PDB file of C-alpha atoms and ligand atoms in Angstrom:
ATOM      1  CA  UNK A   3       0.000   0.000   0.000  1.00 79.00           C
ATOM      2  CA  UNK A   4       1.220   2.998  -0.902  1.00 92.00           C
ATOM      3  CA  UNK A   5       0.961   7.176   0.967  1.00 97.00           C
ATOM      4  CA  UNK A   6      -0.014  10.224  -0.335  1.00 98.00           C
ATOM      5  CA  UNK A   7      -0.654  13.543   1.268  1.00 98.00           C
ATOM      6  CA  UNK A   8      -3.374  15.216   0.400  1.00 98.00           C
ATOM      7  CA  UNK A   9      -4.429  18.704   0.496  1.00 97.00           C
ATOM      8  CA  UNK A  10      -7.914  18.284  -0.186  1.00 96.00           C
ATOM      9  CA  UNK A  11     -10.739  15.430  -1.204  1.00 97.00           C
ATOM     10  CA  UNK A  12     -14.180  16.969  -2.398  1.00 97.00           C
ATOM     11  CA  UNK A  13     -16.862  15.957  -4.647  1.00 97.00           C
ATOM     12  CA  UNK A  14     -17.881  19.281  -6.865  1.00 96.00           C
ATOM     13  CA  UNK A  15     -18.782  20.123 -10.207  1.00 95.00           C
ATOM     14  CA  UNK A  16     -15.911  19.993 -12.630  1.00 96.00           C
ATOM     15  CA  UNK A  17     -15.522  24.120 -13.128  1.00 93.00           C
ATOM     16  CA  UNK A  18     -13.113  24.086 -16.175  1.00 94.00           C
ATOM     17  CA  UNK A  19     -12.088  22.588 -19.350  1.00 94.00           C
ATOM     18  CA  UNK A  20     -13.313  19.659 -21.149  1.00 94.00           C
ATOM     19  CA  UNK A  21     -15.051  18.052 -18.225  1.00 96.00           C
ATOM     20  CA  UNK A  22     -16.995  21.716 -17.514  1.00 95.00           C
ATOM     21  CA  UNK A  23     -20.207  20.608 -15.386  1.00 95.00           C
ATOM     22  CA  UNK A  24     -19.199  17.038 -14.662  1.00 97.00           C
ATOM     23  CA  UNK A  25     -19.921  15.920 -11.224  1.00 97.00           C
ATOM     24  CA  UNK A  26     -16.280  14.999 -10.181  1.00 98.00           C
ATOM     25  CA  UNK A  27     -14.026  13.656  -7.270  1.00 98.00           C
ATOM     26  CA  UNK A  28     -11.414  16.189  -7.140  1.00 98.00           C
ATOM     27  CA  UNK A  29      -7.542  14.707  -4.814  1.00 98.00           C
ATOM     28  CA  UNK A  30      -5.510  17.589  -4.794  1.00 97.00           C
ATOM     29  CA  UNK A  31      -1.792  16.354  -4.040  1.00 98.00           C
ATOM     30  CA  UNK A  32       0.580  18.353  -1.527  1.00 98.00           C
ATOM     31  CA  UNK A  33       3.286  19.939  -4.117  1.00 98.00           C
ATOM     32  CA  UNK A  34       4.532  21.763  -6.610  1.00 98.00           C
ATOM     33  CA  UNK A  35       7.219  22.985  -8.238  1.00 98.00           C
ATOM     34  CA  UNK A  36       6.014  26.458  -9.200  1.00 98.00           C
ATOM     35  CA  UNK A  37       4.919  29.293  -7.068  1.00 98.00           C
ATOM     36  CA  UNK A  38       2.989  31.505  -9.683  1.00 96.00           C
ATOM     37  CA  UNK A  39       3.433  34.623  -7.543  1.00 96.00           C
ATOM     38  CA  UNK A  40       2.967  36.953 -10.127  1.00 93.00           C
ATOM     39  CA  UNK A  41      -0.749  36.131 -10.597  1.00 89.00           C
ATOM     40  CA  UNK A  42      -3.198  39.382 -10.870  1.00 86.00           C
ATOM     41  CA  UNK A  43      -0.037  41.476 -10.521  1.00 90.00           C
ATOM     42  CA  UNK A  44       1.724  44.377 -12.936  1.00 91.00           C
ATOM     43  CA  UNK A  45       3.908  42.585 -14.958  1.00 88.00           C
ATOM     44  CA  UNK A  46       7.071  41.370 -12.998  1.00 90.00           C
ATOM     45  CA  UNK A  47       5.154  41.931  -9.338  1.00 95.00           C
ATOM     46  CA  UNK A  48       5.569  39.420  -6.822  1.00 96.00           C
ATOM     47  CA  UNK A  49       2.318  38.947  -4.738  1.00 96.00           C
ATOM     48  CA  UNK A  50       2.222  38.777  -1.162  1.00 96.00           C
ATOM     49  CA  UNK A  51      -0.887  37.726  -0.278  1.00 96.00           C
ATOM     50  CA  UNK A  52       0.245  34.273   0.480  1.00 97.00           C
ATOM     51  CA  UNK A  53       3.409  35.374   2.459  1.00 97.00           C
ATOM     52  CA  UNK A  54       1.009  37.257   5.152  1.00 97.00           C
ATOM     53  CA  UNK A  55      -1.585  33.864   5.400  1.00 97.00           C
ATOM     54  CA  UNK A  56       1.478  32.081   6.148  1.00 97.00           C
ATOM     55  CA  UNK A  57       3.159  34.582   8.692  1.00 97.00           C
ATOM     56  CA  UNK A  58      -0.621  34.586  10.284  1.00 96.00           C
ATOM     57  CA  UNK A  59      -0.523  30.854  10.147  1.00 97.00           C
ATOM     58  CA  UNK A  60       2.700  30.609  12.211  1.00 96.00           C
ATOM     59  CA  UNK A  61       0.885  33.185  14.917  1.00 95.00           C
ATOM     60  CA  UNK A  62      -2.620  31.806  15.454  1.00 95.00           C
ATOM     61  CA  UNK A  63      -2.733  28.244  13.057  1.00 95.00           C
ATOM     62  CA  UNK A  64      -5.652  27.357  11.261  1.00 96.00           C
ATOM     63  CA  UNK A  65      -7.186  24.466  11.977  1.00 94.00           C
ATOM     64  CA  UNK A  66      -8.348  23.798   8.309  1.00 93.00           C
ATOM     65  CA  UNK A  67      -8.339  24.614   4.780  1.00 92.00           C
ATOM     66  CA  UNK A  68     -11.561  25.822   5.196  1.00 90.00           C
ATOM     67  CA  UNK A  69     -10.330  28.642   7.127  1.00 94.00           C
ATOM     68  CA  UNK A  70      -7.626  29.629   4.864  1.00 95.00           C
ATOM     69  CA  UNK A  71      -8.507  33.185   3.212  1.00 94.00           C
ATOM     70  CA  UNK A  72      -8.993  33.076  -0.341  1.00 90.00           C
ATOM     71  CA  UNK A  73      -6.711  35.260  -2.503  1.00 91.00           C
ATOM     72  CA  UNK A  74      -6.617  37.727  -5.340  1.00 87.00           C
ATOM     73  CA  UNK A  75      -3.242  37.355  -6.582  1.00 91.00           C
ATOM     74  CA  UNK A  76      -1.137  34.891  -6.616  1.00 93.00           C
ATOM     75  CA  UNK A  77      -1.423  30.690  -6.395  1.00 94.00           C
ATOM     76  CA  UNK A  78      -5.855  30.555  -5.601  1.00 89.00           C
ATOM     77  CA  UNK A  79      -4.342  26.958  -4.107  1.00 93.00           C
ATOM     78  CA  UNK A  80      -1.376  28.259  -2.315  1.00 97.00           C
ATOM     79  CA  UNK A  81      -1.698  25.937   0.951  1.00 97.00           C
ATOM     80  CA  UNK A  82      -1.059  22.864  -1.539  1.00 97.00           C
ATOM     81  CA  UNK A  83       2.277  23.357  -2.102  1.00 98.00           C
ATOM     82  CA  UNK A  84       3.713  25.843  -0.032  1.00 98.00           C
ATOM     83  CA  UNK A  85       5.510  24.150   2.848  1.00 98.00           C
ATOM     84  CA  UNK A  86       4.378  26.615   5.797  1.00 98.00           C
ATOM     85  CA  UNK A  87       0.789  24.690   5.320  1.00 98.00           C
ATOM     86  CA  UNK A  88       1.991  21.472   5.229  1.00 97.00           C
ATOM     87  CA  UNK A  89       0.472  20.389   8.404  1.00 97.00           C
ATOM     88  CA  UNK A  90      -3.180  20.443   7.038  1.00 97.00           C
ATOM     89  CA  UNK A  91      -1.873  18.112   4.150  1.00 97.00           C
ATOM     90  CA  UNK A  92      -2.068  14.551   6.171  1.00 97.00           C
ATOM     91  CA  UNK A  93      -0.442  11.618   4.554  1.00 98.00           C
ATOM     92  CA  UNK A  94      -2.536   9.095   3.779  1.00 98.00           C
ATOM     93  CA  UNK A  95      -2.904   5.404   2.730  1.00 98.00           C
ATOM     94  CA  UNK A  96      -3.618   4.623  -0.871  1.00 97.00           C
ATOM     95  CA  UNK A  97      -6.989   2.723   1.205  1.00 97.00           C
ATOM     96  CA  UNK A  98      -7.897   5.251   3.055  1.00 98.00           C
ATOM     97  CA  UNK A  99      -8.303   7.846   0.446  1.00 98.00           C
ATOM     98  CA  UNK A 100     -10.393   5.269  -1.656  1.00 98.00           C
ATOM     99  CA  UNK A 101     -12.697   4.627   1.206  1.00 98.00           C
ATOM    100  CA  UNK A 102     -13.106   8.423   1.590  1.00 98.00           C
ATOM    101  CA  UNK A 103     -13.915   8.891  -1.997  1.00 98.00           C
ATOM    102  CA  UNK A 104     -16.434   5.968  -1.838  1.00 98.00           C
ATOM    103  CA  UNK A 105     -17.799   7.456   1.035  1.00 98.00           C
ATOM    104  CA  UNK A 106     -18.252  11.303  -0.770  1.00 98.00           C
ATOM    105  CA  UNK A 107     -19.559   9.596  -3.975  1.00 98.00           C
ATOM    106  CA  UNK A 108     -23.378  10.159  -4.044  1.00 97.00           C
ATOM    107  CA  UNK A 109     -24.530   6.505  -4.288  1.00 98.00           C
ATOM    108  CA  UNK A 110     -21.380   5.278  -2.731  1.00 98.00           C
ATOM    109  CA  UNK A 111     -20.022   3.812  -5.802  1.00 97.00           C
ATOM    110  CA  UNK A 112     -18.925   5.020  -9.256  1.00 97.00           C
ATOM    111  CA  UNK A 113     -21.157   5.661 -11.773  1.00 96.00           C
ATOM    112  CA  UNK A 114     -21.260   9.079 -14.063  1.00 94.00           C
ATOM    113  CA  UNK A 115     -18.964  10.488 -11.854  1.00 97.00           C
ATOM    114  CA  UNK A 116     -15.569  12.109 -12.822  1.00 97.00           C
ATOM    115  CA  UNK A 117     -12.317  11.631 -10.801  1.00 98.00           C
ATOM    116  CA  UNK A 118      -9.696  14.996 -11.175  1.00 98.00           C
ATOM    117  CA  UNK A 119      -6.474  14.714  -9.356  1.00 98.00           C
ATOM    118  CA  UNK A 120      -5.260  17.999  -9.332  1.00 97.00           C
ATOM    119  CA  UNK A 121      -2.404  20.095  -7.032  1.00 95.00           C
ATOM    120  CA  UNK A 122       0.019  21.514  -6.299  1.00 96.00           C
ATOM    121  CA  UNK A 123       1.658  19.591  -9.444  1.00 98.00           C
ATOM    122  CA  UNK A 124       0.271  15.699  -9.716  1.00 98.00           C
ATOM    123  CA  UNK A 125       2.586  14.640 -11.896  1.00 98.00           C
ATOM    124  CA  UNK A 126       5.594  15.619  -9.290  1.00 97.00           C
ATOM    125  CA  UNK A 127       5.595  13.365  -6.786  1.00 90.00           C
ATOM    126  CA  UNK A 128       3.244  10.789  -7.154  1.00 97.00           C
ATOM    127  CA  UNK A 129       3.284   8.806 -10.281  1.00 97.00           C
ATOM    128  CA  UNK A 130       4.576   5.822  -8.671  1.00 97.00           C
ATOM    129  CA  UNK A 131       1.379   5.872  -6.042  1.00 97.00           C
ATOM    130  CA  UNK A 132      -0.751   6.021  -8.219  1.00 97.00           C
ATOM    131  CA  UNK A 133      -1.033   2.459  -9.443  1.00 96.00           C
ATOM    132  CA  UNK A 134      -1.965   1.293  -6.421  1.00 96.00           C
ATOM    133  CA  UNK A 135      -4.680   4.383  -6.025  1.00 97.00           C
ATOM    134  CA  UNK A 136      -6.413   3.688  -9.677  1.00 95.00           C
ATOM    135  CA  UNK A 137      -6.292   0.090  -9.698  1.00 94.00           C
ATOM    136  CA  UNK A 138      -8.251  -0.758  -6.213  1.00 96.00           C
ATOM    137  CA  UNK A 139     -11.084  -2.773  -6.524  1.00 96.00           C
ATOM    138  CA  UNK A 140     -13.429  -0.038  -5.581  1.00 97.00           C
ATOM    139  CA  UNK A 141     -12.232   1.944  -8.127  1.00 96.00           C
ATOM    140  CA  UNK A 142     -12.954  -0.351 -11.098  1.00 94.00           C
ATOM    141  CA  UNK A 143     -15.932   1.281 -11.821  1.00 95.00           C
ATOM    142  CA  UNK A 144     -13.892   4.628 -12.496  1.00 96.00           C
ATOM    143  CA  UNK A 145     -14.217   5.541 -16.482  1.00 96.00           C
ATOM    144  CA  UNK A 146     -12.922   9.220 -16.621  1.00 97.00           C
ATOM    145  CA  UNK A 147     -10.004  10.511 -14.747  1.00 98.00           C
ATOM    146  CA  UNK A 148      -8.088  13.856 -15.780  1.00 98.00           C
ATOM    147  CA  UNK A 149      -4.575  14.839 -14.556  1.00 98.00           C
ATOM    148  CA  UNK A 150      -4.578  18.677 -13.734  1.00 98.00           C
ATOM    149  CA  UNK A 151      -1.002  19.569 -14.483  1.00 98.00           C
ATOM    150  CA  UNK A 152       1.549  22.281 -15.106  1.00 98.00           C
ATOM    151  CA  UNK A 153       2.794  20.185 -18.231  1.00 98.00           C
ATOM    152  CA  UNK A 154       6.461  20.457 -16.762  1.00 98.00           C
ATOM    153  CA  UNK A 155       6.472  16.666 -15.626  1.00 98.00           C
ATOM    154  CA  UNK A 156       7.918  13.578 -17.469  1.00 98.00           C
ATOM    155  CA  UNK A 157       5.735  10.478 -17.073  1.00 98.00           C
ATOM    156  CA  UNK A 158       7.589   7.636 -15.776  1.00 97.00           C
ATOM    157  CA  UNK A 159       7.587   4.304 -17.780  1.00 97.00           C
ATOM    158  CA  UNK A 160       6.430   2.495 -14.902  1.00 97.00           C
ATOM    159  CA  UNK A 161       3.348   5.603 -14.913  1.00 97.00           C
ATOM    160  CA  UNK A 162       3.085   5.519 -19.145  1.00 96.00           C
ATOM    161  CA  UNK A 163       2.646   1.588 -18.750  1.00 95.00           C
ATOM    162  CA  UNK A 164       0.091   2.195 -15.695  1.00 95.00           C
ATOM    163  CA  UNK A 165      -1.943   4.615 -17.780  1.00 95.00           C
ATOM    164  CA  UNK A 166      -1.795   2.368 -20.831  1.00 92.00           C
ATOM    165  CA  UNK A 167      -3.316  -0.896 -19.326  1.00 92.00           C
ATOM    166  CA  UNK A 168      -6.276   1.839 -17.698  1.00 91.00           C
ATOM    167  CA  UNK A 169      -7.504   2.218 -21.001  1.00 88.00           C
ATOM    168  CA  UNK A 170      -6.495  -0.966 -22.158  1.00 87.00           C
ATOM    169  CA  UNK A 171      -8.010  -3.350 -19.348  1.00 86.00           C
ATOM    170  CA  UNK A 172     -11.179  -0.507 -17.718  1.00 87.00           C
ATOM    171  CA  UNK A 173     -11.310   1.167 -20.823  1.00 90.00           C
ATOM    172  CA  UNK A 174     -10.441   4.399 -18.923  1.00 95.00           C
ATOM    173  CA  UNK A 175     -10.452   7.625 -20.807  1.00 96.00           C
ATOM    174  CA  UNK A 176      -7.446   9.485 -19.534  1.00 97.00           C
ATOM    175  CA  UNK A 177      -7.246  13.204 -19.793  1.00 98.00           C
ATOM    176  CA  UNK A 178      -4.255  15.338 -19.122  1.00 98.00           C
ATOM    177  CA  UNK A 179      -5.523  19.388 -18.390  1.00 98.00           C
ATOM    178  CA  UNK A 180      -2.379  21.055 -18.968  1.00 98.00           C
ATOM    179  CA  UNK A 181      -2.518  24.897 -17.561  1.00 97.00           C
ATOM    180  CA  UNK A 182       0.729  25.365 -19.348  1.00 97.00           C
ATOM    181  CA  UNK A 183       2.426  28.737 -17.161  1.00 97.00           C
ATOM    182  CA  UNK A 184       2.687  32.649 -19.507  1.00 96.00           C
ATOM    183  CA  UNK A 185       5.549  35.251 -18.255  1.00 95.00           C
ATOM    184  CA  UNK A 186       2.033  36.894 -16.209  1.00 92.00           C
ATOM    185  CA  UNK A 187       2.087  33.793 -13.726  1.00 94.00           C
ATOM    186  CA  UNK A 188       5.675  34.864 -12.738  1.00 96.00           C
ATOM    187  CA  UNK A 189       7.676  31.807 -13.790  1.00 97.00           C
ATOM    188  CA  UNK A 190      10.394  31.910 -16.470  1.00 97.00           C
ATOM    189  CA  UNK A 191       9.250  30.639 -20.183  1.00 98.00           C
ATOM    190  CA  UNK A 192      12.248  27.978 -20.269  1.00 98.00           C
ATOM    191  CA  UNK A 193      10.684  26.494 -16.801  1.00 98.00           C
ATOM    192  CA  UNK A 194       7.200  26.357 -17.870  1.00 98.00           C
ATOM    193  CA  UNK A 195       6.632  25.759 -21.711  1.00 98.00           C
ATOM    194  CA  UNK A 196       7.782  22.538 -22.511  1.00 98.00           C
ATOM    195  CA  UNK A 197       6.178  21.049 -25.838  1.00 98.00           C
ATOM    196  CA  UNK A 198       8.063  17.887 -25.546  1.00 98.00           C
ATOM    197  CA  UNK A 199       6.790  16.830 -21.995  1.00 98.00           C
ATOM    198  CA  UNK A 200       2.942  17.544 -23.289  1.00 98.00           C
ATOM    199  CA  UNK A 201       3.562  15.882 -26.340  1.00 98.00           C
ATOM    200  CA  UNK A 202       4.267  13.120 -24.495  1.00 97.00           C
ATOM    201  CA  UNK A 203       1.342  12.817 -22.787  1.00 98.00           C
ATOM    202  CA  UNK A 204      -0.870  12.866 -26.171  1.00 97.00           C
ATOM    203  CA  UNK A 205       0.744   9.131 -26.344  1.00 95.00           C
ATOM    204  CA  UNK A 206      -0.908   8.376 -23.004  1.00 95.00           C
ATOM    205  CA  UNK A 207      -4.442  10.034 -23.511  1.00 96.00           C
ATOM    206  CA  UNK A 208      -6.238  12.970 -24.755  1.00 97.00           C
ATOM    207  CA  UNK A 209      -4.383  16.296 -23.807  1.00 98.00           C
ATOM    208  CA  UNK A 210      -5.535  20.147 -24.128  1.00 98.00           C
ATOM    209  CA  UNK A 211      -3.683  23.338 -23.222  1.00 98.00           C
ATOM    210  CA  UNK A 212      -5.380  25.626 -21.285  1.00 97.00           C
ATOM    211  CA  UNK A 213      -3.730  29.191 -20.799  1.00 96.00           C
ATOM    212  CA  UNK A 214      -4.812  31.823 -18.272  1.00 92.00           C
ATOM    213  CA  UNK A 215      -5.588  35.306 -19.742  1.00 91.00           C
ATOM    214  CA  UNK A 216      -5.762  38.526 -17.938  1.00 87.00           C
ATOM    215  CA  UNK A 217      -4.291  40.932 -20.579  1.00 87.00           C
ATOM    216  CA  UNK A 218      -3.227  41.459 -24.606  1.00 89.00           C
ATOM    217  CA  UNK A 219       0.365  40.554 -23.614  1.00 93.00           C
ATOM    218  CA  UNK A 220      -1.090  37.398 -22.115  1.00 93.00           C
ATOM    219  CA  UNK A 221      -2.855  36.469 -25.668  1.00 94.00           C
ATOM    220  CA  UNK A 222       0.448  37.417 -27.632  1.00 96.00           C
ATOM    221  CA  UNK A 223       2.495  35.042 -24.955  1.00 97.00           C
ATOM    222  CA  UNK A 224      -0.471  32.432 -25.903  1.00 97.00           C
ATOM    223  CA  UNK A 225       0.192  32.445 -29.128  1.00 98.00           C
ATOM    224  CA  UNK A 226       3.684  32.311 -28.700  1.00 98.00           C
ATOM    225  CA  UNK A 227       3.687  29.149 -26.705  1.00 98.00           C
ATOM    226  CA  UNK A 228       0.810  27.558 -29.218  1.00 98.00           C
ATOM    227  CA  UNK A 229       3.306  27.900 -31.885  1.00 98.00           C
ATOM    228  CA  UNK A 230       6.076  26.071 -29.732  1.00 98.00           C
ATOM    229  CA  UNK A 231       3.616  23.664 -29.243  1.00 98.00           C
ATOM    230  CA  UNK A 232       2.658  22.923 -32.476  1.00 98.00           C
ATOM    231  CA  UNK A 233       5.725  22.901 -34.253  1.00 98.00           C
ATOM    232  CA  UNK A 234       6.913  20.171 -31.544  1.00 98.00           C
ATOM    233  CA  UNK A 235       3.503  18.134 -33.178  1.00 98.00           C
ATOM    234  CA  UNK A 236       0.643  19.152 -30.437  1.00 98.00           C
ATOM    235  CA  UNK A 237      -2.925  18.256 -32.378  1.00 97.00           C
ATOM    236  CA  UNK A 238      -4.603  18.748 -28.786  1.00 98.00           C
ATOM    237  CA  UNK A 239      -7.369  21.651 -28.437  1.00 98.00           C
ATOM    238  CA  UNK A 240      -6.113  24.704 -26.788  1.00 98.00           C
ATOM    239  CA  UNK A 241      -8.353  26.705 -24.076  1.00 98.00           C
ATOM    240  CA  UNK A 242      -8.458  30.667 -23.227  1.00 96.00           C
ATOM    241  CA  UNK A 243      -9.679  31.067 -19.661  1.00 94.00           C
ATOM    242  CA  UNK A 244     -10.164  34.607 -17.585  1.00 90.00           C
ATOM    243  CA  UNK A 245      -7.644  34.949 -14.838  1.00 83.00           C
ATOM    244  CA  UNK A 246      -9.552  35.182 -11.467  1.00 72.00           C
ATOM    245  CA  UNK A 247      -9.844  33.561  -8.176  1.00 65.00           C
ATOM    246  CA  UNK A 248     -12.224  35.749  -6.751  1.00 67.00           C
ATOM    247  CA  UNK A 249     -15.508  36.930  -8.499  1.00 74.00           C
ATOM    248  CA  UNK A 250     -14.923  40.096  -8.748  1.00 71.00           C
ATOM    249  CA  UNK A 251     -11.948  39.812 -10.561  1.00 73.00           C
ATOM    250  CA  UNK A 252     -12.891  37.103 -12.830  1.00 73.00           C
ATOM    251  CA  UNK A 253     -16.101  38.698 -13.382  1.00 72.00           C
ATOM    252  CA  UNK A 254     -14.170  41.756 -14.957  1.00 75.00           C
ATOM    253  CA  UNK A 255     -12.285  39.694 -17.530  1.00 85.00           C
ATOM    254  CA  UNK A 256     -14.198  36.570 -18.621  1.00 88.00           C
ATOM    255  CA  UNK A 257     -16.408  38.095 -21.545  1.00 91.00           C
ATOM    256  CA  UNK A 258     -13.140  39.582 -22.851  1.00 91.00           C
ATOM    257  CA  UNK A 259     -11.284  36.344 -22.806  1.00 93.00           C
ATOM    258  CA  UNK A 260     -14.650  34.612 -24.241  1.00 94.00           C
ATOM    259  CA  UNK A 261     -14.309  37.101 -27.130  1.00 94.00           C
ATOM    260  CA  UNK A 262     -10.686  37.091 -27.736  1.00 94.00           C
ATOM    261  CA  UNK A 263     -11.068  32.980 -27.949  1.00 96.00           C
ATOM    262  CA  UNK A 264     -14.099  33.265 -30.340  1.00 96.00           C
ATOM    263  CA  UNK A 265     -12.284  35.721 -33.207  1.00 96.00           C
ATOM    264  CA  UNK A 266      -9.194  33.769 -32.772  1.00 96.00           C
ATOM    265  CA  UNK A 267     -11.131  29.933 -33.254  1.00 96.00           C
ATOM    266  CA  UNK A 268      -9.526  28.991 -29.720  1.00 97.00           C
ATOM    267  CA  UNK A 269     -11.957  27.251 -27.167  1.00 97.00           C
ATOM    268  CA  UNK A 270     -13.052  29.299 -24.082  1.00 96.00           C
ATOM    269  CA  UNK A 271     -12.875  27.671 -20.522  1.00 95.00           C
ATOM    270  CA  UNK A 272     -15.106  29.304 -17.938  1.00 91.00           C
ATOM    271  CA  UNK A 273     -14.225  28.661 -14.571  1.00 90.00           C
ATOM    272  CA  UNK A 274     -17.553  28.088 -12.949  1.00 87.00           C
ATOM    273  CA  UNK A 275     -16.412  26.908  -9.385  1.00 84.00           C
ATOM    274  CA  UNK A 276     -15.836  31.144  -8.889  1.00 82.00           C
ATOM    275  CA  UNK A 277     -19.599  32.499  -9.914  1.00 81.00           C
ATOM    276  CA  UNK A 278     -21.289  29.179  -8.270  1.00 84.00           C
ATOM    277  CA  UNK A 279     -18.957  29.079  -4.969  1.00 84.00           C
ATOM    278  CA  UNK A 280     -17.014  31.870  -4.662  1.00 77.00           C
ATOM    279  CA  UNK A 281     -13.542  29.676  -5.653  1.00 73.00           C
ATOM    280  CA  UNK A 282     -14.035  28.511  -1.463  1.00 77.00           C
ATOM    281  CA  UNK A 283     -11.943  25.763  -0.951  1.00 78.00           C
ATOM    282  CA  UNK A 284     -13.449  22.295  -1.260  1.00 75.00           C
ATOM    283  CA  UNK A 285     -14.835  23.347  -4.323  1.00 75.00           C
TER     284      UNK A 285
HETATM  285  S1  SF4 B   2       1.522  25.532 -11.066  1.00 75.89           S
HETATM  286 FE1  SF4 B   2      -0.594  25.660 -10.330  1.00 75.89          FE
HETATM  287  S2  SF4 B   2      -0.541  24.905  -8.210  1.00 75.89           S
HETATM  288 FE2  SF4 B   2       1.590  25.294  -8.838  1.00 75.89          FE
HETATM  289  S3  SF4 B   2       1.940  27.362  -8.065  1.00 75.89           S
HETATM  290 FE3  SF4 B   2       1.263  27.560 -10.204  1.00 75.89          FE
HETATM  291  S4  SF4 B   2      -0.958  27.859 -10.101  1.00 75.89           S
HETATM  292 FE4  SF4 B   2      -0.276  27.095  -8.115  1.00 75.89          FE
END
């Protein structure tokens, strides 16, 4: 049996992407290896939102995630990754986290249901555990499972085989979301845009870019890293979606991003977990 620790497990609505509406499990992993300060901030700002949660966190701790402020710049998932909220991330047993999902699953088994394991970064840590996650016996019944990644990761051979048999032996539809990270997130191009890693995982499954858009710049990085991505032999769709963790935010800039994906014949990703729940964790 195999541990992973986990930052959240919630059953939600799917808010983005391909799976948009889709009543899914979401695991989000403890991890990453970005920190996407510059999020909602003038180009080269670093935001501190997170720094002061986590200075406030050493004072008085929270007891939960549901406690954690929501931010407006920055990581929205900050607490997954950064290591000053690593005790609400408990490790846990391959078993126990199935049980759990069982037990959040409306009829207590799978049936239309979704599964999204998300981060943090998925693909950092975990690939070996997740084997002995995917192929439990109460998780046969599991047809649709999408990897929520920064497209930075290799897949292991051991993982490429894993995900393989899934579609081979369940007939598993495997999905890799990759939220590939623009100069606005903060992180360097070389670090974050690398066609050959996503190209990869179009052997393994069905990938799509997704990038987030606050700005013009933001578009002309887009198409920038599209190109890159094509010309390494990308066929996947490719998603415009409005920067925003917070409503009012998002609210400002998701028609523009809906119209700068329709006169450019690029697909538009809402990101309905903000107008239905506020972006509160567990959702
Ligand atoms: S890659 Fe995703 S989880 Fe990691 S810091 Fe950036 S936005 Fe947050």
């Amino acid at each position: 049996m195999s541990n992973i620790k986990v930052s959240e497990l919630f059953y939600s609505i799917q808010g983005e992407g391909r799976y948009l509406g889709v009543p899914s499990v979401f695991l989000r992993t403890f991890g990453c290896n970005f920190t996407c300060d510059g999020f909602g901030m003038p180009r080269g700002g670093t935001s501190i939102e997170r720094m002061n949660v986590a200075f406030a966190h050493s004072n008085t701790p929270y007891k939960e995630y549901k406690e954690l402020p929501l931010v407006s710049t920055g990581c929205d998932s900050y607490a997954s990754w950064d290591p000053a909220f690593k005790d609400l991330s408990p490790v846990l047993t391959t078993d126990a986290i199935v049980n759990r999902i069982i037990e959040i699953l409306p009829y207590n088994e799978w049936r239309d249901e979704h599964l999204v394991i998300t981060g943090g970064e998925p693909l950092l840590g975990w690939q070996k555990q997740y084997p002995d996650l995917l192929n439990h016996l109460k998780m046969h019944g599991l047809k649709e499972i999408t990897f929520e990644t920064n497209g930075t990761q290799k897949l292991t051979s051991e993982f490429k085989s894993a995900l393989k048999e899934w579609s081979k032996w369940y007939n598993r539809e495997i999905t890799f979301s990759v939220s590939a990270k623009l100069p606005c997130s903060g992180e360097l191009w070389e670090d974050a845009i690398k066609p050959e890693v996503v190209c990869e995982y179009e052997q393994c499954g069905t990938a799509y870019l997704k990038f987030v858009i606050a700005t013009e710049q933001d578009f002309a990085d887009a198409e920038c890293a599209i190109a890159a991505y094509r010309s390494a032999g990308f066929k996947g769709y490719v998603y415009l979606m409005p920067v925003g963790g917070v409503e009012s935010i998002y609210s400002m800039n998701n028609k523009n991003v809906a119209m700068l994906a329709m006169k450019n014949g690029l697909r538009y990703s809402d990101r309905l977990q903000v107008p239905l729940f506020k972006n509160e964790w567990g959702t």
